[in-house]
Each structure stands twice: as C-alpha cells, then as structure tokens.
C-alpha cells in the first residue's frame, strides 16, 4: 500500500515585490527522513521553511501534511516545531523552564513535563545547566537548550533554519553529529536549511539544492557530489570549488579529441564513450582529480598530462592550494606540505580523465 508523504509541497511560489523568492517548488518528505535545503544566501531556504510553517502565505501552490491541505492553516494548527538561528530563549527562565515551556503552554501534567524534560536533557547531555539562566550559557549550551525545547514535543516534523551558523567550527561539527544521532535514534523528521555543503553532505538522507528560488537538484548527498546536475551546483558543492573551464571537442565521433587551453587531453577508450557529441563544452574537474607531477614522475594509466604556469598560491598549513594557468584557463588543486612557487613558475600536473564532468556552456546543464 502506497502511503502519503508526511509533507508535500506542490508548486509553491512566493514573491516579495519584484523579487521571486520561490518559483514553483515541488518537494516530498517521508516520515523519519532528514532533508537538507542547501543553497547560498538569498536562494529561498528560509522563505520555503516559513511557507511550510505558515509564517508566510505562498502566492501559489499548496502545502500538505499527512495528506491534509494546510496552506491556509495558522502556524499553531500545523503541529510543527521550528528552530531559528537566533534561538530566542526566554532570558528570565532557567534551562528547565525553557525546555518545559511548550508543554506548559499545552497544559501537560507536571509529572509528564518532568519526565519529558529529564529525557531530553539526558539525550542532549545538558542536565547540569537546567537550573541556570540563559545568560550563563555558552553558545553550544544555548543551542542544545533550544533543541531540547523543540524536541520535548513530538510534532509532525522539525524545521531547522541554519541552527548552527552562529557557532564556532568545532562546536558546529560536534552538534551536527549529535543532531544526526538524535534524529536517527528517535526516528524524527528534520528539514534542515544551511548554506554549508559540508553540513548537507554530513547530515542529509536527501539534499535539495535551491538556486535563485528554484530547485537546481534533488539527490542523495553523495550523488550530489559525484553527479552535479549543473555547473552551479558543481561549484557550490566542494572546497576548493570544482574547476569549470571551456573546452573544445574535435575528431571523429568514435575517436573524439578533447582540447583544454590549447592542450590536447589523452582519453582512454572508456573515457571517449562519455564525451558528448558537441563542439564546445565546459569541463568540470574537482581539485582532488589533479595530481602534481614532480621530477621524473610518470603519468599513470587513465591520467593525462597538462602543463602550465603557477598563477596563485594559498598556504593552508598541512597543504597548499595551487592555481595554474593552462592556455588562458585556470585550474586549482591541492598538494601536501608548504610550497613556495613564484607566479609564472612552469608546472605539470596529471588529471584523472575518468573524473571529467561535461556541461552545456550556455545552460550549464550536465551533458
């Protein structure tokens, strides 16, 4: 028997004046899943969450929860918990009372409140701060109390709007690990918005990439990295960003030649079958698919040698990001250790030809 998705978004659109914040968004979310909305600032992530929560009225489209059309329902009728990046804890209430507040509003019995607060505090490891006021909390403690306040209830699902954005790097990593664990342990449904692709890849069952108010791609996290649907998605997912350079294809259809920056790229027979039947393309190549050639290094099978000159250098402690110019096109890759190349230094690299991505130069769509 086919069951309805827990949440269904049908052709939701929303504009603010001349700005089209959302443009015909479709989305289905199954119970118990963790969906990440990924995109740059202004992509429409927060607007979509607010339309789901009932805090914004869409100009067109429908929101369905458990098969019920709820587009015109008030927020308190939808049974949703939302966690914003600003947290908004009650400053005059201690940790216990902040977590308990949704249950008190619902007039839950005292023993149920205590049981739920104690359970959530134990899961989040914050028992020791329940009697303290928010003004004494660290950033991570504030975030955990805000999560506890949401999780003390069991709504249909949780909307999390960049909840880790204000935390320092290591704390973000710790808390996203905790979030993933809690979501799986409790079987709750999370819809999590972030501009950080590493959070998306670490957390998501499914990633929805938003660009300019539209869904650019919807896919499992690893597929998003391995097979980006457009060059914009390709460059957004990864650090350093994927190299995208102009290229030309010549030769016979069964024996194509690939030219990048005037350099001919040797392709294996297997790679040749992936080359699109068009003259001009844009090639995507992740920095991890580029290897520095030094001294007498030979080019391994499945790799092609490309030569150029250094045009950028960024030391990053354990490794260095190097940019090279190849016939007017730039490629970026990383090498271990510290390098002291000067601009214009001749350099050769080997590129993994099986890792090439092909994009239409006009539309940016994957070929």
PDB file of C-alpha atoms in Angstrom, residues 20-179:
ATOM      1  CA  UNK A  20      10.848  35.972  -6.902  1.00  0.00           C
ATOM      2  CA  UNK A  21      11.904  34.204  -3.701  1.00  0.00           C
ATOM      3  CA  UNK A  22      10.364  30.828  -4.622  1.00  0.00           C
ATOM      4  CA  UNK A  23       9.474  29.672  -8.122  1.00  0.00           C
ATOM      5  CA  UNK A  24       7.194  26.619  -8.378  1.00  0.00           C
ATOM      6  CA  UNK A  25       8.866  24.431  -5.738  1.00  0.00           C
ATOM      7  CA  UNK A  26       7.853  20.753  -5.509  1.00  0.00           C
ATOM      8  CA  UNK A  27       9.021  18.561  -2.637  1.00  0.00           C
ATOM      9  CA  UNK A  28       8.000  15.367  -0.829  1.00  0.00           C
ATOM     10  CA  UNK A  29       9.302  14.420   2.620  1.00  0.00           C
ATOM     11  CA  UNK A  30       8.776  10.954   4.113  1.00  0.00           C
ATOM     12  CA  UNK A  31       8.391  10.318   7.827  1.00  0.00           C
ATOM     13  CA  UNK A  32      11.671   9.739   9.663  1.00  0.00           C
ATOM     14  CA  UNK A  33      13.874  11.328   6.998  1.00  0.00           C
ATOM     15  CA  UNK A  34      16.418  14.124   7.274  1.00  0.00           C
ATOM     16  CA  UNK A  35      16.130  16.521   4.350  1.00  0.00           C
ATOM     17  CA  UNK A  36      18.618  19.358   3.894  1.00  0.00           C
ATOM     18  CA  UNK A  37      17.786  22.532   1.973  1.00  0.00           C
ATOM     19  CA  UNK A  38      21.158  23.693   0.637  1.00  0.00           C
ATOM     20  CA  UNK A  39      21.887  26.947  -1.133  1.00  0.00           C
ATOM     21  CA  UNK A  40      23.613  30.330  -0.931  1.00  0.00           C
ATOM     22  CA  UNK A  41      22.149  33.334   0.866  1.00  0.00           C
ATOM     23  CA  UNK A  42      19.010  34.513  -0.904  1.00  0.00           C
ATOM     24  CA  UNK A  43      18.306  31.134  -2.519  1.00  0.00           C
ATOM     25  CA  UNK A  44      14.891  30.826  -0.825  1.00  0.00           C
ATOM     26  CA  UNK A  45      15.653  28.382   2.012  1.00  0.00           C
ATOM     27  CA  UNK A  46      14.161  30.444   4.847  1.00  0.00           C
ATOM     28  CA  UNK A  47      11.172  31.541   2.765  1.00  0.00           C
ATOM     29  CA  UNK A  48      10.357  27.909   1.991  1.00  0.00           C
ATOM     30  CA  UNK A  49      10.567  26.955   5.675  1.00  0.00           C
ATOM     31  CA  UNK A  50       8.330  29.876   6.599  1.00  0.00           C
ATOM     32  CA  UNK A  51       5.748  28.838   3.988  1.00  0.00           C
ATOM     33  CA  UNK A  52       5.790  25.300   5.385  1.00  0.00           C
ATOM     34  CA  UNK A  53       5.366  26.628   8.928  1.00  0.00           C
ATOM     35  CA  UNK A  54       2.559  29.013   7.981  1.00  0.00           C
ATOM     36  CA  UNK A  55       4.582  32.133   8.787  1.00  0.00           C
ATOM     37  CA  UNK A  56       4.376  33.218   5.125  1.00  0.00           C
ATOM     38  CA  UNK A  57       1.457  32.764   2.760  1.00  0.00           C
ATOM     39  CA  UNK A  58       2.570  31.485  -0.667  1.00  0.00           C
ATOM     40  CA  UNK A  59       1.326  33.321  -3.745  1.00  0.00           C
ATOM     41  CA  UNK A  60       0.578  29.994  -5.413  1.00  0.00           C
ATOM     42  CA  UNK A  61       0.786  26.298  -4.629  1.00  0.00           C
ATOM     43  CA  UNK A  62      -0.199  24.024  -1.759  1.00  0.00           C
ATOM     44  CA  UNK A  63       1.256  22.617   1.460  1.00  0.00           C
ATOM     45  CA  UNK A  64       0.028  19.176   2.560  1.00  0.00           C
ATOM     46  CA  UNK A  65       0.775  17.475   5.884  1.00  0.00           C
ATOM     47  CA  UNK A  66      -0.236  13.816   6.206  1.00  0.00           C
ATOM     48  CA  UNK A  67      -2.355  14.296   3.105  1.00  0.00           C
ATOM     49  CA  UNK A  68      -4.272  17.257   4.566  1.00  0.00           C
ATOM     50  CA  UNK A  69      -4.157  20.528   2.613  1.00  0.00           C
ATOM     51  CA  UNK A  70      -2.961  23.034   5.237  1.00  0.00           C
ATOM     52  CA  UNK A  71      -1.906  26.011   3.096  1.00  0.00           C
ATOM     53  CA  UNK A  72      -4.330  28.379   4.825  1.00  0.00           C
ATOM     54  CA  UNK A  73      -3.952  26.930   8.330  1.00  0.00           C
ATOM     55  CA  UNK A  74      -2.406  29.059  11.068  1.00  0.00           C
ATOM     56  CA  UNK A  75       1.052  28.045  12.365  1.00  0.00           C
ATOM     57  CA  UNK A  76      -0.338  26.700  15.654  1.00  0.00           C
ATOM     58  CA  UNK A  77      -2.694  24.400  13.739  1.00  0.00           C
ATOM     59  CA  UNK A  78       0.100  22.633  11.830  1.00  0.00           C
ATOM     60  CA  UNK A  79       1.882  20.918  14.748  1.00  0.00           C
ATOM     61  CA  UNK A  80       5.397  21.833  13.613  1.00  0.00           C
ATOM     62  CA  UNK A  81       8.469  22.764  15.673  1.00  0.00           C
ATOM     63  CA  UNK A  82      10.827  25.387  14.215  1.00  0.00           C
ATOM     64  CA  UNK A  83      14.324  26.269  15.379  1.00  0.00           C
ATOM     65  CA  UNK A  84      15.787  29.543  14.114  1.00  0.00           C
ATOM     66  CA  UNK A  85      19.422  30.619  14.108  1.00  0.00           C
ATOM     67  CA  UNK A  86      18.679  33.322  16.718  1.00  0.00           C
ATOM     68  CA  UNK A  87      17.418  30.683  19.248  1.00  0.00           C
ATOM     69  CA  UNK A  88      15.164  33.172  21.179  1.00  0.00           C
ATOM     70  CA  UNK A  89      15.437  31.575  24.629  1.00  0.00           C
ATOM     71  CA  UNK A  90      13.464  33.133  27.478  1.00  0.00           C
ATOM     72  CA  UNK A  91      16.159  35.120  29.348  1.00  0.00           C
ATOM     73  CA  UNK A  92      14.334  35.092  32.701  1.00  0.00           C
ATOM     74  CA  UNK A  93      13.677  31.332  32.705  1.00  0.00           C
ATOM     75  CA  UNK A  94      16.246  28.677  33.562  1.00  0.00           C
ATOM     76  CA  UNK A  95      17.148  25.819  31.262  1.00  0.00           C
ATOM     77  CA  UNK A  96      14.476  23.537  32.686  1.00  0.00           C
ATOM     78  CA  UNK A  97      11.691  26.083  32.215  1.00  0.00           C
ATOM     79  CA  UNK A  98      12.849  26.973  28.687  1.00  0.00           C
ATOM     80  CA  UNK A  99      12.663  23.322  27.665  1.00  0.00           C
ATOM     81  CA  UNK A 100       9.371  22.805  29.509  1.00  0.00           C
ATOM     82  CA  UNK A 101       7.644  25.881  28.057  1.00  0.00           C
ATOM     83  CA  UNK A 102       5.884  24.150  25.092  1.00  0.00           C
ATOM     84  CA  UNK A 103       4.472  21.517  27.451  1.00  0.00           C
ATOM     85  CA  UNK A 104       3.300  24.140  29.935  1.00  0.00           C
ATOM     86  CA  UNK A 105       1.532  26.002  27.126  1.00  0.00           C
ATOM     87  CA  UNK A 106      -0.143  22.705  26.189  1.00  0.00           C
ATOM     88  CA  UNK A 107      -1.161  22.287  29.870  1.00  0.00           C
ATOM     89  CA  UNK A 108       0.600  18.932  30.169  1.00  0.00           C
ATOM     90  CA  UNK A 109       0.589  17.295  33.640  1.00  0.00           C
ATOM     91  CA  UNK A 110       3.555  18.137  35.908  1.00  0.00           C
ATOM     92  CA  UNK A 111       4.840  14.561  36.042  1.00  0.00           C
ATOM     93  CA  UNK A 112       4.771  14.324  32.236  1.00  0.00           C
ATOM     94  CA  UNK A 113       6.654  17.630  31.944  1.00  0.00           C
ATOM     95  CA  UNK A 114       9.361  16.460  34.339  1.00  0.00           C
ATOM     96  CA  UNK A 115       9.691  13.104  32.597  1.00  0.00           C
ATOM     97  CA  UNK A 116       9.990  14.678  29.145  1.00  0.00           C
ATOM     98  CA  UNK A 117      12.425  17.419  30.199  1.00  0.00           C
ATOM     99  CA  UNK A 118      14.641  14.911  32.014  1.00  0.00           C
ATOM    100  CA  UNK A 119      14.614  12.583  28.990  1.00  0.00           C
ATOM    101  CA  UNK A 120      15.540  15.311  26.506  1.00  0.00           C
ATOM    102  CA  UNK A 121      18.161  16.838  28.819  1.00  0.00           C
ATOM    103  CA  UNK A 122      19.777  13.415  29.135  1.00  0.00           C
ATOM    104  CA  UNK A 123      19.839  12.904  25.372  1.00  0.00           C
ATOM    105  CA  UNK A 124      21.412  16.337  24.866  1.00  0.00           C
ATOM    106  CA  UNK A 125      23.769  15.993  27.868  1.00  0.00           C
ATOM    107  CA  UNK A 126      22.609  19.257  29.495  1.00  0.00           C
ATOM    108  CA  UNK A 127      21.344  18.038  32.881  1.00  0.00           C
ATOM    109  CA  UNK A 128      23.963  20.200  34.607  1.00  0.00           C
ATOM    110  CA  UNK A 129      22.589  23.510  33.243  1.00  0.00           C
ATOM    111  CA  UNK A 130      18.871  23.025  33.850  1.00  0.00           C
ATOM    112  CA  UNK A 131      18.899  25.317  36.899  1.00  0.00           C
ATOM    113  CA  UNK A 132      20.899  28.103  35.200  1.00  0.00           C
ATOM    114  CA  UNK A 133      19.688  31.144  33.246  1.00  0.00           C
ATOM    115  CA  UNK A 134      20.495  31.534  29.513  1.00  0.00           C
ATOM    116  CA  UNK A 135      22.811  34.470  30.239  1.00  0.00           C
ATOM    117  CA  UNK A 136      25.281  31.989  31.742  1.00  0.00           C
ATOM    118  CA  UNK A 137      25.136  29.514  28.834  1.00  0.00           C
ATOM    119  CA  UNK A 138      27.865  29.055  26.238  1.00  0.00           C
ATOM    120  CA  UNK A 139      26.882  29.155  22.569  1.00  0.00           C
ATOM    121  CA  UNK A 140      26.680  25.380  22.415  1.00  0.00           C
ATOM    122  CA  UNK A 141      24.603  25.186  25.599  1.00  0.00           C
ATOM    123  CA  UNK A 142      22.132  27.740  24.226  1.00  0.00           C
ATOM    124  CA  UNK A 143      21.799  25.696  21.065  1.00  0.00           C
ATOM    125  CA  UNK A 144      21.227  22.468  22.980  1.00  0.00           C
ATOM    126  CA  UNK A 145      18.542  24.078  25.166  1.00  0.00           C
ATOM    127  CA  UNK A 146      16.812  25.432  22.046  1.00  0.00           C
ATOM    128  CA  UNK A 147      16.922  21.939  20.528  1.00  0.00           C
ATOM    129  CA  UNK A 148      15.586  20.496  23.770  1.00  0.00           C
ATOM    130  CA  UNK A 149      12.690  22.945  23.770  1.00  0.00           C
ATOM    131  CA  UNK A 150      11.743  21.764  20.277  1.00  0.00           C
ATOM    132  CA  UNK A 151      12.307  18.061  20.918  1.00  0.00           C
ATOM    133  CA  UNK A 152      10.360  17.890  24.187  1.00  0.00           C
ATOM    134  CA  UNK A 153       7.297  17.766  21.945  1.00  0.00           C
ATOM    135  CA  UNK A 154       6.656  15.250  19.188  1.00  0.00           C
ATOM    136  CA  UNK A 155       5.299  17.375  16.332  1.00  0.00           C
ATOM    137  CA  UNK A 156       4.864  16.133  12.778  1.00  0.00           C
ATOM    138  CA  UNK A 157       8.367  17.374  11.918  1.00  0.00           C
ATOM    139  CA  UNK A 158      11.064  19.892  12.803  1.00  0.00           C
ATOM    140  CA  UNK A 159      12.162  22.855  10.692  1.00  0.00           C
ATOM    141  CA  UNK A 160      15.732  23.964  11.444  1.00  0.00           C
ATOM    142  CA  UNK A 161      16.828  27.252   9.876  1.00  0.00           C
ATOM    143  CA  UNK A 162      20.652  27.412   9.925  1.00  0.00           C
ATOM    144  CA  UNK A 163      20.662  26.402  13.613  1.00  0.00           C
ATOM    145  CA  UNK A 164      24.452  26.004  13.815  1.00  0.00           C
ATOM    146  CA  UNK A 165      25.505  29.115  11.893  1.00  0.00           C
ATOM    147  CA  UNK A 166      26.466  31.205  14.936  1.00  0.00           C
ATOM    148  CA  UNK A 167      28.698  28.534  16.494  1.00  0.00           C
ATOM    149  CA  UNK A 168      32.438  28.128  16.090  1.00  0.00           C
ATOM    150  CA  UNK A 169      33.794  25.486  13.714  1.00  0.00           C
ATOM    151  CA  UNK A 170      34.486  22.621  16.139  1.00  0.00           C
ATOM    152  CA  UNK A 171      31.227  23.139  18.014  1.00  0.00           C
ATOM    153  CA  UNK A 172      29.307  23.001  14.733  1.00  0.00           C
ATOM    154  CA  UNK A 173      30.887  19.641  13.951  1.00  0.00           C
ATOM    155  CA  UNK A 174      30.058  18.281  17.428  1.00  0.00           C
ATOM    156  CA  UNK A 175      26.452  19.448  17.306  1.00  0.00           C
ATOM    157  CA  UNK A 176      25.723  18.250  13.789  1.00  0.00           C
ATOM    158  CA  UNK A 177      26.966  14.807  14.872  1.00  0.00           C
ATOM    159  CA  UNK A 178      24.603  14.981  17.859  1.00  0.00           C
ATOM    160  CA  UNK A 179      21.718  16.079  15.649  1.00  0.00           C
TER     161      UNK A 179
END
